[in-house]
Coordinates of C-alpha atoms in Angstrom, one line a residue:
M3 CA -24.8 99.7 23.7
V4 CA -26.4 99.1 20.3
G5 CA -30.1 100.1 20.4
V6 CA -30.0 102.4 23.5
P7 CA -31.4 105.9 22.8
K8 CA -28.6 108.4 23.3
S9 CA -31.0 111.4 22.9
K10 CA -34.6 112.3 22.4
R11 CA -34.2 112.6 18.6
C12 CA -37.1 111.4 16.5
T13 CA -37.2 108.0 14.8
F14 CA -36.5 109.5 11.3
C15 CA -33.4 111.3 12.4
K16 CA -32.2 108.3 14.2
T17 CA -32.7 106.2 11.1
R18 CA -30.8 108.7 9.0
K19 CA -28.2 109.1 11.7
T20 CA -28.5 112.9 11.7
K21 CA -28.8 115.4 14.5
C22 CA -32.4 116.3 15.5
D23 CA -33.2 119.9 16.5
E24 CA -36.0 118.5 18.7
N25 CA -38.3 121.3 17.5
W26 CA -41.4 119.4 18.4
P27 CA -44.1 118.5 17.4
T28 CA -42.3 118.4 14.0
C29 CA -38.5 118.7 13.9
G30 CA -36.7 120.6 11.1
T31 CA -35.4 117.4 9.4
C32 CA -38.9 115.9 9.1
A33 CA -40.4 119.2 8.0
R34 CA -37.9 119.5 5.1
A35 CA -38.3 115.9 4.1
G36 CA -42.1 116.0 4.3
K37 CA -42.2 113.3 6.9
I38 CA -44.6 112.9 9.9
C39 CA -42.3 113.4 12.9
S40 CA -42.6 110.7 15.6
G41 CA -41.7 113.2 18.3
A42 CA -39.5 112.6 21.2
R43 CA -38.5 109.1 21.8
S44 CA -39.3 107.4 25.1
T45 CA -36.8 107.6 27.9
F46 CA -36.8 103.9 28.3
K47 CA -36.8 101.1 25.8
F48 CA -38.1 97.7 27.0
V49 CA -36.6 94.4 25.8
V50 CA -38.5 91.2 26.4
N51 CA -37.1 87.9 25.2
G52 CA -34.7 89.9 23.1
S53 CA -37.5 91.9 21.3
H54 CA -37.8 95.7 21.3
N55 CA -41.1 97.4 21.9
E56 CA -41.0 99.3 18.6
I57 CA -39.2 99.2 15.3
P58 CA -39.0 101.9 12.6
D59 CA -40.3 101.3 9.1
D60 CA -38.4 102.4 6.0
G61 CA -40.0 105.8 6.2
G62 CA -38.9 106.4 9.8
H63 CA -42.3 105.8 11.4
I64 CA -42.8 103.8 14.6
I65 CA -44.4 100.4 14.0
D66 CA -45.6 98.3 16.9
N67 CA -43.9 95.0 16.6
L68 CA -46.6 93.0 18.5
A69 CA -48.3 91.8 15.3
S70 CA -45.1 90.5 13.8
N71 CA -43.9 89.0 17.1
P72 CA -46.8 87.6 19.2
N73 CA -44.4 86.3 21.8
R74 CA -43.6 89.9 22.9
L75 CA -45.3 91.6 25.8
P76 CA -47.3 94.6 24.6
F77 CA -45.6 97.1 26.9
A78 CA -45.2 99.9 24.4
N79 CA -48.9 100.8 24.7
T80 CA -49.6 100.0 28.3
L81 CA -46.4 100.9 30.3
T82 CA -44.6 104.2 30.5
S83 CA -41.4 105.0 32.3
T84 CA -43.3 107.2 34.7
S85 CA -45.6 104.4 35.9
M86 CA -42.7 102.1 36.1
S87 CA -40.8 104.5 38.3
A88 CA -43.8 105.0 40.5
N89 CA -44.4 101.3 41.0
S90 CA -40.7 100.6 41.5
N91 CA -40.6 102.9 44.5
T92 CA -42.8 100.5 46.5
N93 CA -40.5 97.6 46.1
S94 CA -37.2 96.8 47.9
P95 CA -34.0 97.2 45.9
R96 CA -33.4 93.4 46.2
T97 CA -36.8 92.5 44.8
D98 CA -36.3 95.1 42.1
R99 CA -33.0 93.5 41.1
D100 CA -34.5 90.0 41.1
R101 CA -37.2 90.9 38.5
R102 CA -35.3 93.3 36.2
R103 CA -31.9 94.7 35.5
R104 CA -31.0 98.1 34.1
I105 CA -28.5 98.6 31.3
G106 CA -28.1 102.3 30.7
E107 CA -31.6 103.3 29.6
I108 CA -32.7 99.8 28.7
I109 CA -34.8 97.7 31.1
V110 CA -34.6 94.0 30.4
L111 CA -37.6 92.1 31.8
H112 CA -37.1 88.4 32.6
P113 CA -40.2 86.4 31.8
K114 CA -39.3 83.7 34.4
N115 CA -39.6 86.4 37.1
M116 CA -42.6 88.2 35.8
A117 CA -44.9 86.3 38.1
T118 CA -43.4 88.2 41.1
M119 CA -44.3 91.6 39.7
T120 CA -47.5 91.8 41.7
N121 CA -47.4 95.6 42.2
L122 CA -47.8 96.4 38.4
D123 CA -51.5 96.5 38.8
N124 CA -52.0 98.7 35.7
L125 CA -50.6 95.9 33.5
N126 CA -53.6 93.7 34.1
L127 CA -52.1 91.0 31.8
S128 CA -52.3 87.3 32.1
L129 CA -48.8 85.9 31.7
S130 CA -50.1 82.8 29.9
R131 CA -51.9 85.0 27.4
A132 CA -49.1 87.6 27.0
I133 CA -46.3 85.1 26.5
P134 CA -47.6 82.2 24.5
K135 CA -45.2 79.3 24.4
P136 CA -44.3 78.1 20.9
L137 CA -45.3 74.6 20.1
P138 CA -42.3 72.3 20.1
W139 CA -41.3 70.5 16.9
N140 CA -40.7 66.9 17.8
P141 CA -38.8 64.7 15.4
P142 CA -41.9 63.2 13.6
D143 CA -43.1 66.7 12.9
Q144 CA -39.8 67.7 11.5
L145 CA -39.7 64.6 9.3
I146 CA -43.2 65.2 8.0
A147 CA -42.4 68.8 7.2
H148 CA -39.2 67.7 5.4
L149 CA -41.1 65.1 3.4
I150 CA -43.9 67.5 2.4
A151 CA -41.4 70.2 1.3
S152 CA -39.4 67.7 -0.6
L153 CA -42.4 66.4 -2.6
D154 CA -42.7 69.8 -4.2
I155 CA -39.1 70.8 -4.6
A156 CA -38.2 69.1 -7.8
R157 CA -41.6 68.9 -9.6
G158 CA -41.3 68.0 -13.3
T159 CA -37.7 66.9 -13.1
G160 CA -36.0 63.5 -12.8
H161 CA -35.6 64.2 -9.0
D162 CA -39.4 64.5 -8.5
L163 CA -40.1 62.2 -5.5
R164 CA -43.6 61.5 -6.9
I165 CA -42.0 59.4 -9.6
L166 CA -41.5 56.7 -6.9
G167 CA -45.3 56.3 -6.5
P168 CA -48.5 57.9 -5.3
F169 CA -48.1 56.4 -1.9
L170 CA -45.4 58.9 -0.8
P171 CA -47.8 61.9 -0.4
L172 CA -49.9 59.7 1.9
I173 CA -47.1 58.9 4.3
P174 CA -47.4 62.0 6.5
Q175 CA -50.8 61.1 7.7
H176 CA -49.6 57.6 8.5
L177 CA -46.6 58.9 10.5
T178 CA -49.0 60.7 12.8
S179 CA -51.7 58.0 13.0
G180 CA -52.1 55.5 15.8
C181 CA -49.4 55.1 18.4
G182 CA -46.7 57.5 17.6
S183 CA -44.0 55.5 19.3
G184 CA -45.1 52.1 18.0
S185 CA -42.5 50.0 16.1
H186 CA -44.5 50.3 12.9
N187 CA -44.4 54.1 13.0
V188 CA -40.7 54.1 13.9
A189 CA -39.8 51.8 11.1
L190 CA -41.7 54.0 8.6
A191 CA -40.1 57.2 10.0
H192 CA -36.6 55.7 9.8
A193 CA -37.2 54.4 6.2
V194 CA -38.4 57.9 5.1
E195 CA -35.5 59.5 6.8
L196 CA -33.1 57.2 4.9
L197 CA -34.8 58.0 1.6
L198 CA -34.8 61.7 2.1
G199 CA -31.2 61.8 3.2
A200 CA -30.0 59.8 0.1
W201 CA -32.2 61.8 -2.2
T202 CA -30.9 65.1 -0.8
N203 CA -27.2 63.9 -1.1
S204 CA -27.7 62.9 -4.7
R205 CA -29.3 66.3 -5.6
R206 CA -26.3 68.1 -4.0
G207 CA -24.0 66.3 -6.4
L208 CA -22.0 64.5 -3.6
P209 CA -20.0 61.4 -4.5
S210 CA -22.4 58.5 -5.0
H211 CA -20.8 56.3 -2.3
T212 CA -21.8 58.9 0.3
W213 CA -25.5 59.1 -0.7
L214 CA -26.7 56.3 1.6
D215 CA -25.9 56.9 5.2
L216 CA -24.9 53.6 6.7
R217 CA -25.8 54.6 10.3
T218 CA -29.3 55.6 9.3
Y219 CA -29.6 52.5 7.1
N220 CA -28.7 50.1 9.9
R221 CA -31.1 51.9 12.2
A222 CA -33.9 51.6 9.6
L223 CA -33.2 47.9 9.2
R224 CA -33.4 47.3 13.0
S225 CA -36.6 49.2 13.2
L226 CA -38.1 47.2 10.3
Q227 CA -37.2 44.0 12.0
A228 CA -39.0 45.1 15.1
A229 CA -42.1 46.0 13.0
L230 CA -42.0 42.7 11.3
D231 CA -42.1 41.0 14.7
D232 CA -45.2 43.0 15.6
S233 CA -48.2 40.6 15.3
N234 CA -50.8 43.4 15.4
E235 CA -52.5 43.3 12.0
E236 CA -53.7 46.9 12.4
H237 CA -50.0 48.0 11.9
L238 CA -49.5 46.2 8.6
N239 CA -50.1 49.3 6.5
N240 CA -47.2 51.2 8.0
T241 CA -44.9 48.1 8.0
L242 CA -45.8 47.5 4.4
A243 CA -45.0 51.2 3.5
A244 CA -41.7 51.0 5.4
L245 CA -40.7 47.9 3.3
C246 CA -41.7 49.6 0.1
V247 CA -39.7 52.8 0.9
L248 CA -36.6 50.7 1.9
Q249 CA -37.0 48.6 -1.3
K250 CA -37.0 51.7 -3.5
T251 CA -34.2 53.4 -1.6
E252 CA -31.9 50.4 -2.1
V253 CA -32.7 50.0 -5.8
L254 CA -31.9 53.7 -6.3
Y255 CA -29.0 54.3 -3.9
D256 CA -27.5 51.0 -2.7
F257 CA -24.8 50.4 -5.4
A258 CA -23.2 47.5 -3.5
R259 CA -26.3 45.3 -3.4
G260 CA -25.3 43.4 -6.6
S261 CA -27.3 42.2 -9.5
N262 CA -30.9 41.0 -9.0
Q263 CA -30.7 41.4 -5.2
E264 CA -34.2 42.3 -3.9
N265 CA -33.6 42.4 -0.2
H266 CA -37.2 43.2 0.8
A267 CA -39.3 41.5 -1.8
A268 CA -39.8 38.4 0.3
G269 CA -40.7 40.6 3.3
L270 CA -43.3 42.4 1.2
I271 CA -44.9 39.1 0.1
A272 CA -45.0 37.8 3.7
V273 CA -46.6 41.0 5.1
I274 CA -49.2 41.2 2.4
N275 CA -50.1 37.5 2.7
R276 CA -50.4 37.9 6.5
G277 CA -53.3 40.2 5.9
G278 CA -54.8 38.0 3.2
P279 CA -57.1 38.9 0.4
A280 CA -60.0 39.6 2.8
Q281 CA -58.1 42.4 4.5
P282 CA -59.5 45.9 3.5
K283 CA -57.2 47.6 1.0
T284 CA -56.8 51.2 2.1
G285 CA -55.4 53.8 -0.3
M286 CA -51.9 53.4 1.2
T287 CA -52.0 49.6 1.1
L288 CA -53.3 49.6 -2.5
H289 CA -50.6 52.0 -3.7
V290 CA -47.8 50.2 -1.9
M291 CA -48.8 46.8 -3.1
F292 CA -48.9 47.7 -6.8
E293 CA -45.8 49.9 -6.6
S294 CA -44.0 46.9 -5.1
L295 CA -45.6 44.2 -7.3
F296 CA -42.9 44.2 -9.9
H297 CA -40.2 43.4 -7.4
M298 CA -42.4 40.7 -5.7
L299 CA -43.0 39.0 -9.1
Q300 CA -39.3 39.1 -9.8
E301 CA -38.7 37.3 -6.5
D302 CA -41.3 34.6 -7.4
I303 CA -39.5 34.1 -10.7
R304 CA -36.1 33.7 -9.0
Q305 CA -37.7 31.2 -6.7
S306 CA -39.3 29.3 -9.6
R307 CA -42.9 29.5 -8.3
D308 CA -46.2 30.9 -9.3
S309 CA -47.3 34.2 -7.8
G310 CA -49.4 33.8 -4.7
F311 CA -51.5 36.8 -6.0
H312 CA -52.5 34.9 -9.2
T313 CA -55.4 33.1 -7.5
P314 CA -59.2 33.7 -8.0
E315 CA -59.5 35.0 -4.4
W316 CA -56.7 37.5 -4.6
M317 CA -57.5 38.7 -8.1
A318 CA -61.2 39.2 -7.2
A319 CA -60.2 41.1 -4.1
L320 CA -57.8 43.4 -5.9
H321 CA -60.2 44.1 -8.7
E322 CA -62.9 45.0 -6.2
A323 CA -60.5 47.3 -4.3
I324 CA -59.5 49.1 -7.5
D325 CA -63.2 49.5 -8.6
E326 CA -64.2 51.0 -5.2
S327 CA -61.2 53.3 -4.9
D328 CA -61.1 57.0 -5.9
L329 CA -58.0 56.6 -8.0
S330 CA -57.5 58.4 -11.3
P331 CA -58.6 56.5 -14.4
V332 CA -55.0 56.0 -15.5
L333 CA -53.9 54.6 -12.2
K334 CA -56.9 52.3 -12.1
E335 CA -56.0 50.9 -15.5
S336 CA -52.4 50.6 -14.5
Y337 CA -53.3 48.6 -11.4
R338 CA -55.7 46.4 -13.4
L339 CA -52.8 45.6 -15.8
W340 CA -50.7 44.5 -12.8
V341 CA -53.4 42.3 -11.5
E342 CA -53.5 40.4 -14.9
V343 CA -49.7 40.2 -15.2
T344 CA -49.4 38.3 -11.9
A345 CA -49.5 35.4 -14.4
W346 CA -45.9 36.2 -15.4
P347 CA -44.1 34.0 -12.8
G348 CA -46.3 31.0 -13.8
L349 CA -45.4 31.5 -17.5
V350 CA -41.7 31.6 -16.7
R351 CA -42.0 28.4 -14.6
L352 CA -43.6 26.6 -17.6
V353 CA -40.9 27.9 -20.0
R354 CA -38.2 26.5 -17.8
A355 CA -40.0 23.2 -17.6
L356 CA -40.1 23.1 -21.4
R357 CA -36.4 24.0 -21.6
R358 CA -35.6 21.0 -19.4
N359 CA -37.9 18.7 -21.5
P360 CA -38.5 20.0 -25.0
D361 CA -40.8 17.1 -25.9
D362 CA -43.4 17.8 -23.1
T363 CA -46.4 18.7 -25.2
A364 CA -48.7 18.9 -22.1
T365 CA -46.6 21.6 -20.6
A366 CA -46.4 23.4 -23.9
T367 CA -50.2 23.3 -24.3
E368 CA -50.7 24.8 -20.8
L369 CA -48.1 27.5 -21.5
R370 CA -49.8 28.4 -24.8
L371 CA -53.2 28.5 -23.1
R372 CA -52.0 30.8 -20.3
A373 CA -49.9 33.0 -22.6
S374 CA -52.7 33.4 -25.2
S375 CA -55.2 34.4 -22.4
L376 CA -52.8 37.1 -21.2
A377 CA -52.1 38.3 -24.7
E378 CA -55.8 38.7 -25.4
K379 CA -56.3 40.8 -22.2
L380 CA -53.4 43.0 -23.2
R381 CA -54.7 43.3 -26.7
Y382 CA -58.1 44.5 -25.3
Q383 CA -56.4 47.1 -23.1
N384 CA -54.4 48.3 -26.1
E385 CA -57.5 48.7 -28.3
T386 CA -59.6 50.5 -25.6
I387 CA -57.6 52.2 -22.8
L388 CA -54.4 53.1 -24.7
A389 CA -56.4 54.0 -27.8
S390 CA -58.5 56.5 -25.8
L391 CA -55.4 58.0 -24.2
L392 CA -54.0 58.6 -27.8
E393 CA -57.3 60.2 -28.8
S394 CA -57.5 62.4 -25.8
G395 CA -54.0 63.7 -26.2
A396 CA -52.6 62.2 -23.0
I397 CA -50.2 60.3 -25.3
T398 CA -49.0 62.2 -28.4
Q399 CA -46.4 61.7 -31.1
T400 CA -43.8 64.5 -31.5
P401 CA -40.7 64.9 -33.7
N402 CA -37.8 62.8 -32.5
L403 CA -34.9 65.0 -31.7
V404 CA -32.7 62.3 -30.1
R405 CA -32.4 59.8 -32.9
P406 CA -34.5 60.9 -35.9
D407 CA -32.5 58.4 -38.1
L408 CA -34.0 55.5 -36.2
F409 CA -37.6 56.8 -36.0
A410 CA -39.0 60.2 -37.1
K411 CA -41.6 60.4 -34.3
C412 CA -41.4 59.8 -30.5
Y413 CA -44.0 59.6 -27.8
S414 CA -44.8 62.3 -25.3
F415 CA -47.0 61.8 -22.2
A416 CA -49.2 64.1 -20.2
N417 CA -47.8 62.8 -16.9
F418 CA -45.6 60.1 -15.4
P419 CA -48.4 57.6 -14.5
T420 CA -49.5 57.6 -18.2
A421 CA -45.9 56.9 -19.4
K422 CA -45.6 54.1 -16.8
L423 CA -48.9 52.4 -18.0
F424 CA -47.8 52.7 -21.6
C425 CA -44.3 51.2 -21.1
S426 CA -45.4 48.5 -18.7
H427 CA -48.1 47.4 -21.1
A428 CA -45.5 47.2 -23.9
M429 CA -43.0 45.3 -21.7
F430 CA -45.5 42.6 -20.7
N431 CA -46.6 42.2 -24.3
I432 CA -43.0 41.4 -25.2
I433 CA -42.7 38.9 -22.3
T434 CA -45.9 37.2 -23.2
Y435 CA -45.0 36.7 -26.9
R436 CA -41.6 35.4 -25.9
C437 CA -43.4 32.8 -23.9
L438 CA -45.7 32.0 -26.7
Q439 CA -42.7 31.5 -29.0
E440 CA -41.4 28.8 -26.6
A441 CA -44.8 27.0 -26.6
N442 CA -45.0 27.2 -30.4
R443 CA -41.5 25.9 -30.7
V444 CA -42.7 22.6 -29.3
L445 CA -46.3 22.4 -30.6
E446 CA -45.8 23.8 -34.1
R447 CA -42.3 23.1 -35.1
K448 CA -43.1 23.3 -38.8
D449 CA -45.4 26.3 -38.5
A450 CA -43.3 29.3 -39.4
N451 CA -46.2 31.7 -39.5
A452 CA -46.8 31.3 -35.7
A453 CA -43.2 32.1 -34.9
M454 CA -43.2 35.1 -37.3
F455 CA -46.4 36.5 -35.8
A456 CA -45.0 36.3 -32.2
E457 CA -41.7 38.0 -33.3
K458 CA -43.6 40.7 -35.2
Q459 CA -45.7 41.5 -32.1
A460 CA -42.6 41.6 -29.9
K461 CA -40.9 44.0 -32.4
K462 CA -44.1 46.2 -32.5
Y463 CA -44.1 46.7 -28.7
S464 CA -40.3 47.0 -28.5
R465 CA -40.5 49.9 -30.9
R466 CA -43.0 51.6 -28.7
I467 CA -40.5 51.5 -25.8
W468 CA -37.7 53.0 -27.9
M469 CA -40.1 55.8 -29.1
A470 CA -40.9 56.6 -25.5
Y471 CA -37.3 56.9 -24.4
P472 CA -36.7 60.5 -25.4
W473 CA -39.4 61.5 -22.9
L474 CA -38.4 59.0 -20.3
R475 CA -34.7 60.1 -20.3
H476 CA -35.8 63.3 -18.6
Q477 CA -37.3 61.3 -15.7
T478 CA -33.9 60.0 -14.6
P479 CA -32.4 59.2 -12.1
L480 CA -35.6 58.2 -10.2
A481 CA -37.2 56.3 -13.1
V482 CA -34.8 53.4 -13.0
D483 CA -37.6 50.9 -13.2
F484 CA -37.9 51.6 -16.9
T485 CA -34.6 49.9 -17.5
A486 CA -36.6 46.6 -17.4
S487 CA -38.7 47.8 -20.4
L488 CA -35.5 48.6 -22.4
L489 CA -34.0 45.3 -21.4
F490 CA -36.8 43.2 -22.7
S491 CA -37.0 45.2 -25.9
Y492 CA -33.3 44.6 -26.8
E493 CA -33.7 41.2 -28.5
S494 CA -36.2 42.6 -31.1
G495 CA -33.8 45.1 -32.6
N496 CA -31.4 45.0 -35.4
E497 CA -27.8 46.0 -34.9
E498 CA -28.4 49.7 -34.9
E499 CA -31.5 49.5 -32.7
R500 CA -29.7 47.3 -30.2
A501 CA -26.8 49.8 -30.0
F502 CA -29.4 52.5 -29.3
C503 CA -31.1 50.4 -26.6
S504 CA -27.8 49.6 -24.8
A505 CA -26.9 53.3 -24.9
C506 CA -30.2 54.1 -23.3
L507 CA -29.7 51.6 -20.6
R508 CA -26.2 53.1 -19.8
E509 CA -27.7 56.6 -19.7
M510 CA -30.5 55.6 -17.3
D511 CA -28.0 54.0 -15.0
S512 CA -25.4 56.8 -15.4
S513 CA -26.2 58.2 -11.9
R514 CA -25.3 54.9 -10.2
H515 CA -21.6 54.3 -9.7
P516 CA -21.2 51.5 -10.3
P517 CA -24.6 50.2 -11.5
P518 CA -25.7 47.0 -9.6
I519 CA -26.0 45.2 -12.9
G520 CA -22.5 46.1 -14.0
E521 CA -21.7 47.2 -17.5
W522 CA -24.7 47.1 -19.9
V523 CA -23.4 45.0 -22.8
E524 CA -25.1 42.5 -25.0
A525 CA -24.2 39.6 -22.7
T526 CA -25.6 41.1 -19.5
I527 CA -28.7 42.5 -21.3
T528 CA -29.7 39.2 -23.0
A529 CA -28.9 37.1 -19.9
N530 CA -31.3 39.2 -17.7
A531 CA -34.0 39.2 -20.5
K532 CA -33.8 35.4 -21.0
A533 CA -33.6 34.6 -17.2
Y534 CA -36.8 36.6 -16.5
S535 CA -38.6 34.9 -19.4
G536 CA -37.5 31.4 -18.4
R537 CA -34.9 30.7 -21.1
L538 CA -31.8 30.9 -18.8
P539 CA -31.4 29.8 -15.2
F540 CA -30.4 32.0 -12.3
V541 CA -27.0 31.3 -10.8
K542 CA -26.2 32.3 -7.3
T543 CA -23.1 34.3 -7.9
Q544 CA -22.1 37.9 -8.6
N545 CA -19.4 36.9 -11.1
P546 CA -20.4 38.3 -14.5
K547 CA -18.5 35.5 -16.3
V548 CA -21.7 33.3 -16.1
E549 CA -23.4 35.9 -18.3
Y550 CA -20.6 36.4 -20.7
D551 CA -20.3 32.6 -21.1
G552 CA -24.1 32.3 -21.6
I553 CA -24.4 29.9 -18.6
G554 CA -27.1 31.9 -16.7
C555 CA -27.9 35.1 -15.0
R556 CA -26.4 36.4 -11.7
S557 CA -28.6 36.3 -8.7

C-alpha cells in the first residue's frame, strides 16, 4: 500500500528511493550528502481523516503537518506504537476493531468512534478541540465570495464589473444583512447570480445566445416579483438593488429584448416612489438610484410625462443626500448633474407639443425658459468642475491614434467615473440645445443667429464625445451606456464625422449578437436621437421599417 513503511530507512533515503544502511544515528547516505539523518522511522504511521502524521520536506527532513492541517490530531508527538500496544491490551478484540482497523503497519483512526477510546488516558485531548469542524459554506457565502473575486478579476479592462456602478462592491454586505431568507435578499442574490453567470460566459468566449441562463433568469424574475409584493419598507434597498442588477444584466446580455425595451424601469420608479423623498438615502440607495436614473428618464419620455423626480421636494432631498455623503468629488458632481437633468423628460414633452401645434407660442416660451435654465447650469458645471478636472490632469489630451485625420488630439481620463461625467455632461448639452432649437424655431423664425448658436454649441459638445471615444472603446463591452452619447452626437457631424460615429456605435455593440437596436445605420440612429428629443414619436412595434420610413422610433 502506498505510504506504508516497508523498512526502518530514514526519511532522506525513502525520498530518494535508495537503500538505507541503517547505521544510526547518521546513515551512510545522509553522511555523504551532508544531511541531518532523521533516524529510524516509526513502526506505525497514523492516518486521521486521510492525513499522515508527518511529511518530508524537500531536504528529506520530517515536518509536523499539524500547522498546515489543523484538522489533524497531533498524534505524532503524543502517541507512540508502544503506548498504543499497551493500551490496546486492556480492550476486547471487538471493541478494538470498532474504533480502529489495521492495514499492514498503518492504523486508521475513525473520528466518529474516537469518543469510545476512554482507555487512552495519556492522550488527554478534547475531541472538540482536536478535530475542529470546518465552517460550512452556504450558498449566500459562496455567492458573496464569487462576487468579491469577480470584482477584481478584470480590473482596468472592458470586463471590469465596477464599470456597472459603485453599488456593486456594496452588495456583499447587503446580502448578509437582515433576514437572510427574506424575499428581498433572495431576489438580490438571484439577480447577482444571473449577472455573474452571464458575465463569466461572455468572458469565456461562449456563443452570445448562451450567455444568459434562462433557468436562472426566470428564477430571478420570480424572486423579484415576491420582493416587489413585500410591503416592508425596510427591504426597499435590496429590492431596488435587485431591480438595478437585472436592468443592467438585460441591457448587456438579453439580445432578444428588442429596441427601447426597459423591462424594469417602471419597477424602479415605483419602488423609489414608495419610499418617497423623505426616506433616508443610504450609500446603496443613492448609488442605485443614480445608476438607474438614465433608464427611468427614458421610461418617462416614452410615456410622455415629466419625471417625478423633477420636483422641489425630490431635488432638495437628493442634493442633501449627495452633500451629506462621503462620495468622491467626481461622483458627487456626476450625481448633481443627474439631479438637474431630471428636467429632460419635461423638455421632450414640450417639444412634442410644439410639433403637434407649431404656432403655440406659450408652449415655446415655456420650453425656452426651461431649456435655457438647464443650459446655464450645464455651462456653470463646464466652467468650474470640468475645467478643474482638466487643470488637475484627471482629463488630458493625448495624440489621437485612431483617427488623426478627423482630430489630432483625443481625451484620456484618470478613471471611469471621470469619463462618465465628461460624456454625460456633453450629451445633455446636445439634448438641451436641440430643444432650444425647437423653441427658437417658433419664437424667432427670422433670427438666424439664435439657430446658429444652438447648432454651434451642439457641434462643440458632439466633438468632445468623438474625442473621448478612443479611450472609451477600451471599456467595452460593459460600457454600452455610452452608445447614447454617440447617438445624440451623430446629427452634428459632417459626412465623414457621421461615418466615424456610426462605426463607433457598431464597434461598441459588436459583442451583442444581434444588438437590440438592430443595425446602426443613419435611419436607426437619427430615429432614436429625434424620438428622445421629442422630434419623432415612439411607435409600438419592433419593425425597423418605421425608422427607415421616418415615421417614428420602435418601442
